[in-house]
Tab-separated table of C-alpha atoms and ligand atoms in Angstrom:
chain	number	residue	atom	x	y	z
A	10	MET	CA	79.273	59.752	78.032
A	11	ALA	CA	82.112	58.469	80.172
A	12	SER	CA	84.736	60.111	78.027
A	13	SER	CA	82.874	63.421	77.856
A	14	SER	CA	82.534	63.662	81.636
A	15	SER	CA	86.184	62.844	82.171
A	16	MET	CA	86.984	65.555	79.642
A	17	THR	CA	84.935	67.987	81.691
A	18	LEU	CA	86.713	66.893	84.841
A	19	GLY	CA	90.073	67.327	83.160
A	20	VAL	CA	89.246	70.805	81.990
A	21	SER	CA	87.854	71.984	85.313
A	22	THR	CA	90.850	70.561	87.182
A	23	LEU	CA	93.107	72.554	84.903
A	24	LEU	CA	91.080	75.682	85.447
A	25	VAL	CA	91.359	75.326	89.202
A	26	LEU	CA	94.996	74.315	89.333
A	27	LEU	CA	96.547	76.705	86.850
A	28	PRO	CA	95.963	79.966	88.703
A	29	LEU	CA	97.286	78.473	91.952
A	30	GLY	CA	100.290	76.838	90.341
A	31	SER	CA	101.225	79.924	88.393
A	32	ALA	CA	100.934	82.361	91.307
A	33	ASN	CA	104.710	82.760	91.542
A	34	ALA	CA	105.583	81.261	88.205
A	35	GLN	CA	106.730	84.617	86.938
A	36	LEU	CA	109.355	85.111	89.635
A	37	SER	CA	112.706	83.846	88.469
A	38	THR	CA	116.325	84.359	89.399
A	39	ASN	CA	117.184	85.608	85.903
A	40	PHE	CA	114.226	87.979	85.475
A	41	TYR	CA	116.415	91.040	84.791
A	42	SER	CA	119.392	89.285	83.248
A	43	SER	CA	118.870	90.891	79.871
A	44	SER	CA	116.894	94.006	80.898
A	45	CYS	CA	119.291	95.001	83.696
A	46	PRO	CA	122.467	92.923	83.716
A	47	LYS	CA	124.221	95.260	86.186
A	48	LEU	CA	121.413	95.083	88.755
A	49	LEU	CA	122.987	92.781	91.340
A	50	PRO	CA	126.436	94.424	91.556
A	51	THR	CA	124.775	97.858	91.602
A	52	VAL	CA	122.606	96.963	94.597
A	53	LYS	CA	125.395	95.172	96.406
A	54	SER	CA	127.827	98.065	96.214
A	55	VAL	CA	125.339	100.488	97.817
A	56	VAL	CA	124.426	97.956	100.545
A	57	GLN	CA	128.115	97.321	101.156
A	58	SER	CA	128.948	100.995	101.598
A	59	ALA	CA	125.914	101.578	103.850
A	60	ILE	CA	126.862	98.667	106.132
A	61	SER	CA	130.526	99.686	106.116
A	62	SER	CA	129.551	103.096	107.427
A	63	GLU	CA	127.031	101.687	109.925
A	64	ALA	CA	126.848	97.941	110.582
A	65	SER	CA	123.436	98.144	112.273
A	66	LEU	CA	121.866	99.091	108.924
A	67	GLY	CA	122.127	95.473	107.792
A	68	ALA	CA	119.511	94.491	110.377
A	69	SER	CA	117.232	97.373	109.404
A	70	LEU	CA	117.383	96.390	105.740
A	71	LEU	CA	116.658	92.718	106.417
A	72	ARG	CA	113.662	93.615	108.578
A	73	LEU	CA	112.202	95.925	105.898
A	74	PHE	CA	111.784	92.936	103.591
A	75	PHE	CA	110.021	90.896	106.315
A	76	HIS	CA	107.658	93.763	107.134
A	77	ASP	CA	106.941	94.266	103.431
A	78	CYS	CA	106.176	90.605	102.709
A	79	PHE	CA	103.917	90.069	105.748
A	80	VAL	CA	101.602	92.910	104.690
A	81	ASN	CA	99.735	92.167	101.449
A	82	GLY	CA	102.752	90.323	100.057
A	83	CYS	CA	106.187	91.424	98.871
A	84	ASP	CA	105.013	94.445	96.895
A	85	GLY	CA	107.106	97.342	98.182
A	86	SER	CA	104.097	98.716	100.086
A	87	ILE	CA	106.154	99.463	103.218
A	88	LEU	CA	108.179	102.011	101.248
A	89	LEU	CA	105.228	104.256	100.333
A	90	ASP	CA	104.892	107.539	102.177
A	91	ASP	CA	101.425	108.606	103.351
A	92	THR	CA	99.311	110.459	100.795
A	93	SER	CA	96.054	112.377	100.966
A	94	SER	CA	94.198	109.226	99.917
A	95	PHE	CA	95.810	106.642	102.212
A	96	THR	CA	97.816	106.348	105.391
A	97	GLY	CA	100.619	103.938	104.667
A	98	GLU	CA	102.470	101.385	106.771
A	99	LYS	CA	105.305	103.482	108.138
A	100	THR	CA	103.325	104.686	111.155
A	101	ALA	CA	101.727	101.323	111.998
A	102	LEU	CA	102.527	100.133	115.523
A	103	PRO	CA	105.176	97.547	114.510
A	104	ASN	CA	106.913	100.133	112.280
A	105	ARG	CA	106.643	103.519	113.964
A	106	ASN	CA	109.930	104.650	115.581
A	107	SER	CA	111.193	101.228	114.666
A	108	VAL	CA	111.795	100.460	110.994
A	109	SER	CA	114.585	102.396	109.314
A	110	GLY	CA	116.953	102.337	106.379
A	111	PHE	CA	114.548	103.902	103.865
A	112	TYR	CA	117.215	106.310	102.689
A	113	VAL	CA	119.452	103.372	101.747
A	114	ILE	CA	116.633	101.976	99.586
A	115	ASP	CA	116.330	105.430	97.969
A	116	ASP	CA	120.070	105.442	97.264
A	117	ILE	CA	119.876	101.952	95.750
A	118	LYS	CA	116.873	102.900	93.632
A	119	SER	CA	118.706	105.982	92.286
A	120	ALA	CA	121.756	103.899	91.432
A	121	VAL	CA	119.581	101.272	89.718
A	122	GLU	CA	117.586	103.905	87.799
A	123	LYS	CA	120.889	105.230	86.446
A	124	VAL	CA	121.850	101.873	84.940
A	125	CYS	CA	118.368	100.730	83.817
A	126	PRO	CA	115.657	103.369	84.120
A	127	GLY	CA	112.090	102.226	84.747
A	128	VAL	CA	112.886	98.522	84.811
A	129	VAL	CA	113.431	97.244	88.355
A	130	SER	CA	110.729	97.265	91.047
A	131	CYS	CA	111.235	98.527	94.577
A	132	ALA	CA	109.809	95.223	95.828
A	133	ASP	CA	112.667	93.366	94.110
A	134	ILE	CA	115.208	95.861	95.443
A	135	LEU	CA	114.041	94.981	98.978
A	136	ALA	CA	114.492	91.258	98.272
A	137	ILE	CA	118.034	91.697	96.928
A	138	THR	CA	118.978	94.123	99.700
A	139	ALA	CA	117.845	91.680	102.402
A	140	ARG	CA	119.960	88.903	100.895
A	141	ASP	CA	123.023	91.148	100.499
A	142	SER	CA	122.727	92.368	104.102
A	143	VAL	CA	122.702	88.813	105.453
A	144	THR	CA	125.643	87.790	103.277
A	145	ILE	CA	127.735	90.871	104.069
A	146	LEU	CA	127.251	90.269	107.818
A	147	GLY	CA	128.653	86.744	107.457
A	148	GLY	CA	125.464	84.782	106.819
A	149	PRO	CA	124.514	82.537	103.910
A	150	THR	CA	123.798	83.573	100.358
A	151	TRP	CA	121.088	82.409	97.980
A	152	ASN	CA	119.754	83.210	94.519
A	153	VAL	CA	116.982	85.788	94.866
A	154	LYS	CA	113.840	85.243	92.808
A	155	LEU	CA	112.810	88.419	90.970
A	156	GLY	CA	109.999	89.820	88.867
A	157	ARG	CA	107.778	91.362	91.539
A	158	ARG	CA	105.995	94.607	90.737
A	159	ASP	CA	105.167	97.479	93.082
A	160	SER	CA	101.859	98.204	94.766
A	161	LYS	CA	100.150	101.524	94.138
A	162	THR	CA	98.842	101.725	97.669
A	163	ALA	CA	99.638	100.720	101.250
A	164	SER	CA	97.574	99.934	104.327
A	165	LEU	CA	98.162	101.010	107.907
A	166	SER	CA	95.583	98.571	109.231
A	167	ALA	CA	97.020	95.618	107.278
A	168	ALA	CA	100.425	96.409	108.800
A	169	ASN	CA	98.941	96.552	112.297
A	170	THR	CA	97.334	93.132	111.948
A	171	GLY	CA	99.794	91.386	109.626
A	172	ILE	CA	103.092	91.741	111.477
A	173	PRO	CA	103.383	89.514	114.562
A	174	ALA	CA	103.771	91.229	117.940
A	175	PRO	CA	106.644	90.381	120.316
A	176	THR	CA	103.996	89.346	122.863
A	177	SER	CA	102.799	86.541	120.538
A	178	SER	CA	102.442	82.988	121.797
A	179	LEU	CA	103.908	80.052	119.876
A	180	SER	CA	100.495	79.109	118.501
A	181	GLN	CA	99.845	82.682	117.333
A	182	LEU	CA	103.225	82.736	115.565
A	183	ILE	CA	102.652	79.365	113.924
A	184	SER	CA	99.212	80.354	112.714
A	185	ARG	CA	100.303	83.709	111.251
A	186	PHE	CA	103.208	82.087	109.392
A	187	SER	CA	101.001	79.238	108.230
A	188	ALA	CA	98.428	81.698	106.839
A	189	LEU	CA	101.203	82.930	104.542
A	190	GLY	CA	102.306	79.462	103.480
A	191	LEU	CA	105.255	79.259	105.888
A	192	SER	CA	105.836	76.208	108.093
A	193	SER	CA	106.816	76.174	111.756
A	194	LYS	CA	110.317	75.221	110.635
A	195	ASP	CA	110.314	78.369	108.468
A	196	LEU	CA	109.164	80.311	111.539
A	197	VAL	CA	112.125	79.090	113.582
A	198	ALA	CA	114.640	79.534	110.756
A	199	LEU	CA	113.426	83.056	109.892
A	200	SER	CA	113.400	84.064	113.564
A	201	GLY	CA	117.134	83.382	113.440
A	202	ALA	CA	117.269	86.851	111.830
A	203	HIS	CA	117.192	88.055	115.439
A	204	THR	CA	120.865	87.126	115.556
A	205	ILE	CA	121.415	90.710	114.348
A	206	GLY	CA	119.947	94.058	115.308
A	207	GLN	CA	118.398	95.752	118.287
A	208	GLY	CA	115.088	96.141	120.070
A	209	ARG	CA	113.539	98.902	122.159
A	210	CYS	CA	112.877	98.599	125.878
A	211	SER	CA	109.112	98.965	125.352
A	212	THR	CA	109.067	95.740	123.312
A	213	PHE	CA	110.739	93.546	125.945
A	214	ARG	CA	109.993	95.308	129.270
A	215	SER	CA	107.297	92.929	130.444
A	216	ARG	CA	109.500	89.929	129.663
A	217	ILE	CA	112.547	91.099	131.616
A	218	TYR	CA	110.517	92.126	134.674
A	219	ASN	CA	107.711	89.599	134.776
A	220	GLU	CA	108.568	86.345	133.063
A	221	THR	CA	110.025	83.286	134.723
A	222	ASN	CA	111.492	81.470	131.715
A	223	ILE	CA	114.359	83.968	131.584
A	224	ASP	CA	117.945	83.709	132.820
A	225	SER	CA	118.040	85.931	135.921
A	226	THR	CA	121.469	87.444	135.244
A	227	PHE	CA	120.401	88.262	131.694
A	228	ALA	CA	117.159	89.825	132.961
A	229	LYS	CA	119.086	92.024	135.448
A	230	THR	CA	121.510	93.156	132.766
A	231	ARG	CA	118.647	94.173	130.493
A	232	GLN	CA	116.773	95.866	133.376
A	233	SER	CA	119.771	98.122	133.981
A	234	SER	CA	119.012	100.022	130.781
A	235	CYS	CA	115.253	99.448	130.620
A	236	PRO	CA	113.334	100.953	133.552
A	237	ALA	CA	110.238	99.088	134.780
A	238	THR	CA	107.944	102.077	134.446
A	239	SER	CA	106.252	102.368	131.121
A	240	GLY	CA	107.091	105.741	129.553
A	241	SER	CA	110.617	105.936	130.896
A	242	GLY	CA	113.451	104.723	128.686
A	243	ASP	CA	110.972	103.236	126.197
A	244	ASP	CA	113.338	103.727	123.261
A	245	ASN	CA	116.499	102.485	124.991
A	246	LEU	CA	118.047	99.822	122.786
A	247	ALA	CA	119.366	96.352	123.555
A	248	PRO	CA	120.958	93.857	121.165
A	249	LEU	CA	118.690	90.981	120.114
A	250	ASP	CA	121.704	88.646	120.259
A	251	LEU	CA	123.676	89.563	123.363
A	252	LEU	CA	126.846	87.979	121.963
A	253	THR	CA	127.331	89.303	118.402
A	254	SER	CA	124.679	91.759	117.241
A	255	THR	CA	126.230	92.524	113.862
A	256	ALA	CA	127.306	89.004	112.883
A	257	PHE	CA	124.838	86.721	111.146
A	258	ASP	CA	125.502	83.445	113.001
A	259	ASN	CA	123.512	80.870	114.990
A	260	ASN	CA	124.040	82.472	118.421
A	261	TYR	CA	120.354	83.393	118.554
A	262	PHE	CA	119.520	79.717	119.038
A	263	LYS	CA	122.270	79.195	121.616
A	264	ASN	CA	120.790	82.108	123.563
A	265	LEU	CA	117.337	80.519	123.498
A	266	LEU	CA	118.734	77.303	125.040
A	267	GLN	CA	119.909	79.445	127.984
A	268	ASN	CA	116.601	81.335	128.346
A	269	LYS	CA	118.233	84.461	126.982
A	270	GLY	CA	115.746	85.295	124.255
A	271	LEU	CA	114.997	89.045	124.379
A	272	PHE	CA	111.346	88.970	123.310
A	273	HIS	CA	108.567	86.847	124.706
A	274	SER	CA	108.043	85.633	121.116
A	275	ASP	CA	111.699	84.580	120.812
A	276	GLN	CA	111.645	82.432	123.941
A	277	GLN	CA	108.326	80.884	122.834
A	278	LEU	CA	110.322	78.967	120.208
A	279	PHE	CA	112.170	77.118	122.987
A	280	ASN	CA	109.786	76.759	125.877
A	281	GLY	CA	108.843	73.094	125.974
A	282	GLY	CA	106.780	73.189	122.778
A	283	SER	CA	106.792	71.706	119.295
A	284	THR	CA	109.623	73.893	117.951
A	285	ASP	CA	112.189	73.030	120.662
A	286	SER	CA	113.849	70.340	118.583
A	287	THR	CA	114.353	72.683	115.613
A	288	VAL	CA	115.943	75.326	117.870
A	289	LEU	CA	118.193	72.675	119.372
A	290	GLY	CA	119.218	71.487	115.902
A	291	TYR	CA	120.123	74.991	114.675
A	292	SER	CA	122.077	75.700	117.869
A	293	THR	CA	124.422	72.795	117.216
A	294	ASN	CA	124.388	72.719	113.422
A	295	PRO	CA	125.017	76.167	111.900
A	296	SER	CA	125.013	74.837	108.351
A	297	SER	CA	121.490	73.444	108.705
A	298	PHE	CA	120.408	76.868	109.971
A	299	SER	CA	122.096	78.533	106.987
A	300	SER	CA	120.432	76.326	104.412
A	301	ASP	CA	116.988	76.404	106.076
A	302	PHE	CA	117.188	80.184	106.517
A	303	SER	CA	118.037	80.648	102.827
A	304	ALA	CA	115.172	78.391	101.725
A	305	ALA	CA	112.748	80.135	104.092
A	306	MET	CA	113.775	83.590	102.816
A	307	ILE	CA	112.997	82.423	99.280
A	308	ARG	CA	109.591	81.138	100.435
A	309	MET	CA	108.896	84.401	102.286
A	310	GLY	CA	109.793	86.258	99.091
A	311	ASP	CA	107.142	84.248	97.248
A	312	ILE	CA	104.277	85.689	99.313
A	313	SER	CA	101.659	87.177	96.950
A	314	PRO	CA	103.864	89.040	94.493
A	315	LEU	CA	102.287	91.391	91.961
A	316	THR	CA	103.216	90.206	88.473
A	317	ALA	CA	102.198	90.593	84.831
A	318	SER	CA	100.062	93.727	84.446
A	319	ASN	CA	99.383	94.119	88.182
A	320	GLY	CA	101.014	96.973	90.048
A	321	GLU	CA	103.705	99.093	88.462
A	322	ILE	CA	107.439	99.752	88.426
A	323	ARG	CA	107.714	102.802	90.670
A	324	LYS	CA	110.118	105.524	89.642
A	325	ASN	CA	110.536	106.609	93.253
A	326	CYS	CA	110.089	103.963	95.935
A	327	ARG	CA	108.246	106.405	98.207
A	328	THR	CA	105.431	107.240	95.801
A	329	SER	CA	103.201	105.585	93.275
A	330	ASN	CA	103.879	106.878	89.758
A	331	LEU	CA	100.466	108.537	89.798
A	332	PRO	CA	98.602	109.336	92.993
A	333	PRO	CA	95.809	106.726	93.423
A	334	SER	CA	92.995	109.221	92.871
A	335	GLU	CA	94.528	109.991	89.511
A	336	ASP	CA	95.409	106.409	88.761
A	337	GLN	CA	93.201	106.065	85.700
A	338	PRO	CA	94.739	107.886	82.789
A	339	LEU	CA	92.615	110.909	82.133
A	340	LEU	CA	91.666	111.025	78.523
A	341	PHE	CA	89.757	113.819	76.948
A	342	CYS	CA	88.812	114.613	73.423
A	343	VAL	CA	89.467	117.910	71.795
A	344	PHE	CA	86.939	119.207	69.342
A	345	ASP	CA	87.616	122.316	67.412
A	346	GLN	CA	84.900	124.731	66.489
A	347	ASP	CA	83.535	122.893	63.499
A	348	GLY	CA	83.232	119.726	65.541
A	349	ARG	CA	86.196	117.880	64.080
A	350	HIS	CA	87.569	115.463	66.561
A	351	HIS	CA	91.262	115.212	67.369
A	352	SER	CA	92.986	112.210	68.880
A	353	PRO	CA	92.687	111.812	72.646
A	354	HIS	CA	95.198	113.591	74.817
A	355	ARG	CA	96.516	112.410	78.057
A	356	LEU	CA	96.268	115.133	80.665
A	357	GLN	CA	99.727	116.152	81.774
A	358	ARG	CA	100.094	116.733	85.484
B	406	LIG	C1	108.493	85.657	114.414
B	406	LIG	C2	107.918	86.806	114.637
B	406	LIG	C3	108.693	88.082	114.849
B	406	LIG	C4	108.457	88.997	115.827
B	406	LIG	C5	107.367	88.935	116.887
B	406	LIG	C6	109.433	90.032	115.677
B	406	LIG	C7	109.505	91.171	116.478
B	406	LIG	C8	110.531	92.080	116.429
B	406	LIG	C9	110.639	93.243	117.312
B	406	LIG	C10	109.637	93.618	118.386
B	406	LIG	C11	111.787	93.871	117.000
B	406	LIG	C12	112.349	95.136	117.678
B	406	LIG	C13	111.663	96.353	117.117
B	406	LIG	C14	111.890	97.586	117.959
B	406	LIG	O1	112.146	97.476	119.140
B	406	LIG	O2	111.804	98.688	117.406
B	406	LIG	C15	112.410	93.145	115.944
B	406	LIG	C16	113.608	93.474	115.356
B	406	LIG	C17	114.133	92.817	114.274
B	406	LIG	N1	113.533	91.808	113.542
B	406	LIG	FE1	111.933	90.755	114.098
B	406	LIG	N2	110.253	89.737	114.623
B	406	LIG	C18	109.831	88.550	114.083
B	406	LIG	C19	110.360	87.923	112.963
B	406	LIG	C20	111.376	88.442	112.198
B	406	LIG	C21	111.757	87.941	110.902
B	406	LIG	C22	111.060	86.785	110.172
B	406	LIG	C23	112.799	88.689	110.477
B	406	LIG	C24	113.568	88.615	109.195
B	406	LIG	C25	113.665	87.546	108.444
B	406	LIG	C26	113.074	89.656	111.525
B	406	LIG	C27	114.100	90.556	111.511
B	406	LIG	C28	114.357	91.478	112.523
B	406	LIG	C29	115.578	92.257	112.600
B	406	LIG	C30	116.765	92.143	111.684
B	406	LIG	C31	115.423	93.117	113.711
B	406	LIG	C32	116.405	94.185	114.179
B	406	LIG	C33	116.095	95.474	113.468
B	406	LIG	C34	117.078	96.592	113.728
B	406	LIG	O3	118.041	96.448	114.483
B	406	LIG	O4	116.909	97.654	113.115
B	406	LIG	N3	112.174	89.494	112.527
B	406	LIG	N4	111.612	92.067	115.591
B	407	LIG	C1	104.330	92.911	135.853
B	407	LIG	O1	103.099	92.298	136.240
B	407	LIG	C2	102.374	93.070	137.200
B	407	LIG	C3	101.191	92.219	137.638
B	407	LIG	O2	100.477	91.768	136.500
B	407	LIG	C4	101.981	94.397	136.569
B	407	LIG	O3	101.263	95.196	137.490
B	407	LIG	C5	103.243	95.135	136.158
B	407	LIG	O4	102.900	96.325	135.468
B	407	LIG	C6	104.096	94.267	135.242
B	407	LIG	N1	105.370	94.942	135.011
B	407	LIG	C7	105.881	95.102	133.813
B	407	LIG	C8	107.162	95.855	133.717
B	407	LIG	O5	105.352	94.674	132.805
């Protein structure tokens, strides 16, 4: 009796634990090492030439990966154009007039398809591209886990709710990150991505005119190119890191110590709360920022990947291989006049 019930317990524990433990088990740094040995240099050379021609693209490419992973996992969904059966993520509030760099992903995908057709997912291309962008701009490097597959659909509403707003409070940020398995240390480290890139006036207007935890000289400087009236100058840009907006360094944290965070959400990380000490640490110890950022990027890349027979390897990052309404292969049988039955044909579209 005793042994049979402990057997049962053992078996049910296994049943419960295995699916959880194996959720990301299929992502590995050597996933394509035999199927596409030239993958990494192929991606890197396109990223390098894009950033050489326009340094601000590095920030765009890094952000694409974040916005992909925070919406139904790192599945390439952000790259899908709208179709007649779904409205995708590109026009969601956090993305519209804001995310960019899609053409670079297209260029990378074309280059990768040339060396290994039909093998590498767009979701993995985003992960590699984000890492290369950080490294090329002077930040750390890390080994990217690979083996994600691509979604066949995308969701505007999931993008609207999944990506944190710049008006978020510290507790809202912590809870959104925690829902995705990321700690508050990961939140602070990943926010260090705001050491590169730019933001639009409409996303920081209320902070520079109305908040008190902001350096007054900094606020005045930002006000000079961001009018107080909503609707005027909404798309005027300001650097997220006022010191070096195309260098991946730890200046973001130094800015926060001086109340020079651009977004409300940035300054929340150093505003007398639980994350102050982490910000302080990264501001004085760039190598701890580098190693925590790398580890946090790997954890972010582990969010709900599609693996095994889920999803697909898209041929074109902007479209599913078959439109969703036609997702099921259409099989039909052909009978000739005397009723003899031929093998099924797949309808060609
Ligand atoms: C913690 C919550 C976060 C919030 C509330 C937030 C919000 C924002 C906003 C509002 C912008 C400016 C968009 C615009 O004006 O069009 C921005 C830009 C950016 N964000 Fe975040 N972000 C967060 C976390 C992250 C993370 C985790 C990463 C990457 C690891 C990231 C990378 C970037 C980059 C690189 C830019 C500049 C984009 C460019 O210049 O094209 N952000 N973010
Ligand atoms: C600042 O706050 C006041 C009072 O709440 C509000 O009327 C005004 O629109 C705000 N200004 C900006 C630029 O957000």
